[in-house]
Amino acid sequence: MENEKPSMDDLIIETHIGLERQGPGNHEMTIKALSFIDDHGKFPKTLDLA
């Protein structure tokens, strides 16, 4: 299965390995990250765990 495409979960985990935090860091950065989502209507609720 070496040619299998990595899942989105695999990519997210790989992106965060070795980092102190697994998120943007503060309220301002969370708002910035959310601004990259084109259609907020698809995601009516967002959970931000601090």
mmCIF file of N, CA and C in Angstrom:
data_model
loop_
_atom_site.group_PDB
_atom_site.id
_atom_site.type_symbol
_atom_site.label_atom_id
_atom_site.label_comp_id
_atom_site.label_asym_id
_atom_site.label_seq_id
_atom_site.Cartn_x
_atom_site.Cartn_y
_atom_site.Cartn_z
ATOM 1 N N MET A 1 0.810 -1.205 0.000
ATOM 2 C CA MET A 1 0.000 0.000 0.000
ATOM 3 C C MET A 1 0.848 1.262 0.000
ATOM 4 N N GLU A 2 2.033 1.189 -0.507
ATOM 5 C CA GLU A 2 2.921 2.349 -0.509
ATOM 6 C C GLU A 2 2.409 3.467 -1.408
ATOM 7 N N ASN A 3 1.615 3.142 -2.429
ATOM 8 C CA ASN A 3 1.131 4.145 -3.378
ATOM 9 C C ASN A 3 -0.199 4.753 -2.951
ATOM 10 N N GLU A 4 -0.725 4.357 -1.816
ATOM 11 C CA GLU A 4 -2.009 4.878 -1.347
ATOM 12 C C GLU A 4 -1.863 6.339 -0.940
ATOM 13 N N LYS A 5 -2.831 7.168 -1.369
ATOM 14 C CA LYS A 5 -2.800 8.585 -1.004
ATOM 15 C C LYS A 5 -3.041 8.730 0.496
ATOM 16 N N PRO A 6 -2.308 9.623 1.157
ATOM 17 C CA PRO A 6 -2.554 9.834 2.588
ATOM 18 C C PRO A 6 -3.927 10.483 2.797
ATOM 19 N N SER A 7 -4.556 10.130 3.899
ATOM 20 C CA SER A 7 -5.859 10.729 4.215
ATOM 21 C C SER A 7 -5.643 12.150 4.732
ATOM 22 N N MET A 8 -6.708 12.917 4.790
ATOM 23 C CA MET A 8 -6.639 14.272 5.333
ATOM 24 C C MET A 8 -6.185 14.230 6.783
ATOM 25 N N ASP A 9 -6.656 13.240 7.527
ATOM 26 C CA ASP A 9 -6.229 13.089 8.924
ATOM 27 C C ASP A 9 -4.721 12.867 9.005
ATOM 28 N N ASP A 10 -4.194 12.015 8.123
ATOM 29 C CA ASP A 10 -2.753 11.764 8.111
ATOM 30 C C ASP A 10 -1.972 13.049 7.847
ATOM 31 N N LEU A 11 -2.446 13.848 6.904
ATOM 32 C CA LEU A 11 -1.756 15.098 6.563
ATOM 33 C C LEU A 11 -1.794 16.092 7.723
ATOM 34 N N ILE A 12 -2.934 16.173 8.400
ATOM 35 C CA ILE A 12 -3.057 17.095 9.534
ATOM 36 C C ILE A 12 -2.124 16.662 10.659
ATOM 37 N N ILE A 13 -2.102 15.368 10.947
ATOM 38 C CA ILE A 13 -1.223 14.861 12.007
ATOM 39 C C ILE A 13 0.233 15.119 11.647
ATOM 40 N N GLU A 14 0.613 14.844 10.415
ATOM 41 C CA GLU A 14 1.996 15.055 9.988
ATOM 42 C C GLU A 14 2.396 16.526 10.084
ATOM 43 N N THR A 15 1.463 17.416 9.776
ATOM 44 C CA THR A 15 1.727 18.852 9.839
ATOM 45 C C THR A 15 2.047 19.305 11.255
ATOM 46 N N HIS A 16 1.419 18.681 12.256
ATOM 47 C CA HIS A 16 1.543 19.137 13.634
ATOM 48 C C HIS A 16 2.559 18.377 14.481
ATOM 49 N N ILE A 17 3.139 17.308 13.949
ATOM 50 C CA ILE A 17 4.109 16.521 14.717
ATOM 51 C C ILE A 17 5.300 17.402 15.099
ATOM 52 N N GLY A 18 5.644 17.385 16.375
ATOM 53 C CA GLY A 18 6.799 18.125 16.852
ATOM 54 C C GLY A 18 6.516 19.557 17.279
ATOM 55 N N LEU A 19 5.310 20.049 17.041
ATOM 56 C CA LEU A 19 4.975 21.408 17.451
ATOM 57 C C LEU A 19 4.523 21.423 18.908
ATOM 58 N N GLU A 20 4.761 22.536 19.587
ATOM 59 C CA GLU A 20 4.319 22.658 20.976
ATOM 60 C C GLU A 20 2.802 22.648 21.061
ATOM 61 N N ARG A 21 2.153 23.307 20.110
ATOM 62 C CA ARG A 21 0.700 23.397 20.100
ATOM 63 C C ARG A 21 0.179 22.808 18.808
ATOM 64 N N GLN A 22 -1.085 22.435 18.814
ATOM 65 C CA GLN A 22 -1.687 21.876 17.606
ATOM 66 C C GLN A 22 -2.788 22.791 17.092
ATOM 67 N N GLY A 23 -2.582 24.090 17.212
ATOM 68 C CA GLY A 23 -3.566 25.045 16.738
ATOM 69 C C GLY A 23 -2.934 26.398 16.531
ATOM 70 N N PRO A 24 -3.731 27.354 16.079
ATOM 71 C CA PRO A 24 -3.197 28.679 15.769
ATOM 72 C C PRO A 24 -2.573 29.404 16.953
ATOM 73 N N GLY A 25 -3.087 29.233 18.167
ATOM 74 C CA GLY A 25 -2.408 29.822 19.312
ATOM 75 C C GLY A 25 -3.201 30.795 20.139
ATOM 76 N N ASN A 26 -3.988 31.670 19.541
ATOM 77 C CA ASN A 26 -4.773 32.625 20.316
ATOM 78 C C ASN A 26 -6.025 33.013 19.531
ATOM 79 N N HIS A 27 -6.875 33.828 20.136
ATOM 80 C CA HIS A 27 -8.149 34.204 19.514
ATOM 81 C C HIS A 27 -7.926 34.862 18.151
ATOM 82 N N GLU A 28 -6.987 35.769 18.077
ATOM 83 C CA GLU A 28 -6.722 36.482 16.822
ATOM 84 C C GLU A 28 -6.319 35.513 15.710
ATOM 85 N N MET A 29 -5.465 34.569 16.031
ATOM 86 C CA MET A 29 -5.016 33.613 15.028
ATOM 87 C C MET A 29 -6.130 32.628 14.648
ATOM 88 N N THR A 30 -7.008 32.308 15.601
ATOM 89 C CA THR A 30 -8.150 31.447 15.288
ATOM 90 C C THR A 30 -9.062 32.142 14.295
ATOM 91 N N ILE A 31 -9.347 33.422 14.518
ATOM 92 C CA ILE A 31 -10.183 34.195 13.592
ATOM 93 C C ILE A 31 -9.523 34.242 12.211
ATOM 94 N N LYS A 32 -8.212 34.439 12.167
ATOM 95 C CA LYS A 32 -7.501 34.453 10.894
ATOM 96 C C LYS A 32 -7.635 33.103 10.187
ATOM 97 N N ALA A 33 -7.457 32.004 10.936
ATOM 98 C CA ALA A 33 -7.581 30.666 10.347
ATOM 99 C C ALA A 33 -8.984 30.444 9.801
ATOM 100 N N LEU A 34 -9.999 30.875 10.547
ATOM 101 C CA LEU A 34 -11.380 30.718 10.090
ATOM 102 C C LEU A 34 -11.664 31.546 8.842
ATOM 103 N N SER A 35 -10.939 32.635 8.649
ATOM 104 C CA SER A 35 -11.162 33.487 7.477
ATOM 105 C C SER A 35 -10.806 32.774 6.178
ATOM 106 N N PHE A 36 -10.044 31.685 6.253
ATOM 107 C CA PHE A 36 -9.682 30.938 5.054
ATOM 108 C C PHE A 36 -10.796 30.003 4.588
ATOM 109 N N ILE A 37 -11.837 29.829 5.402
ATOM 110 C CA ILE A 37 -12.968 28.976 5.027
ATOM 111 C C ILE A 37 -13.924 29.804 4.178
ATOM 112 N N ASP A 38 -14.147 29.361 2.943
ATOM 113 C CA ASP A 38 -14.973 30.122 2.007
ATOM 114 C C ASP A 38 -16.440 30.187 2.409
ATOM 115 N N ASP A 39 -17.017 29.068 2.809
ATOM 116 C CA ASP A 39 -18.452 29.020 3.091
ATOM 117 C C ASP A 39 -18.687 28.635 4.543
ATOM 118 N N HIS A 40 -18.796 29.640 5.407
ATOM 119 C CA HIS A 40 -19.019 29.377 6.831
ATOM 120 C C HIS A 40 -20.354 28.699 7.083
ATOM 121 N N GLY A 41 -21.295 28.811 6.138
ATOM 122 C CA GLY A 41 -22.606 28.202 6.297
ATOM 123 C C GLY A 41 -22.545 26.687 6.400
ATOM 124 N N LYS A 42 -21.485 26.077 5.848
ATOM 125 C CA LYS A 42 -21.342 24.637 5.924
ATOM 126 C C LYS A 42 -20.885 24.209 7.315
ATOM 127 N N PHE A 43 -20.313 25.136 8.069
ATOM 128 C CA PHE A 43 -19.771 24.846 9.397
ATOM 129 C C PHE A 43 -20.384 25.818 10.400
ATOM 130 N N PRO A 44 -21.640 25.582 10.798
ATOM 131 C CA PRO A 44 -22.306 26.561 11.663
ATOM 132 C C PRO A 44 -21.738 26.669 13.070
ATOM 133 N N LYS A 45 -20.994 25.657 13.514
ATOM 134 C CA LYS A 45 -20.419 25.690 14.862
ATOM 135 C C LYS A 45 -18.940 25.359 14.775
ATOM 136 N N THR A 46 -18.150 26.036 15.568
ATOM 137 C CA THR A 46 -16.711 25.771 15.610
ATOM 138 C C THR A 46 -16.317 25.582 17.065
ATOM 139 N N LEU A 47 -15.540 24.568 17.345
ATOM 140 C CA LEU A 47 -15.066 24.301 18.693
ATOM 141 C C LEU A 47 -13.608 24.710 18.796
ATOM 142 N N ASP A 48 -13.303 25.601 19.718
ATOM 143 C CA ASP A 48 -11.945 26.056 19.926
ATOM 144 C C ASP A 48 -11.541 25.652 21.330
ATOM 145 N N LEU A 49 -10.740 24.602 21.437
ATOM 146 C CA LEU A 49 -10.306 24.114 22.748
ATOM 147 C C LEU A 49 -9.003 24.793 23.125
ATOM 148 N N ALA A 50 -8.990 25.386 24.277
ATOM 149 C CA ALA A 50 -7.782 26.080 24.730
ATOM 150 C C ALA A 50 -7.084 25.281 25.794
#
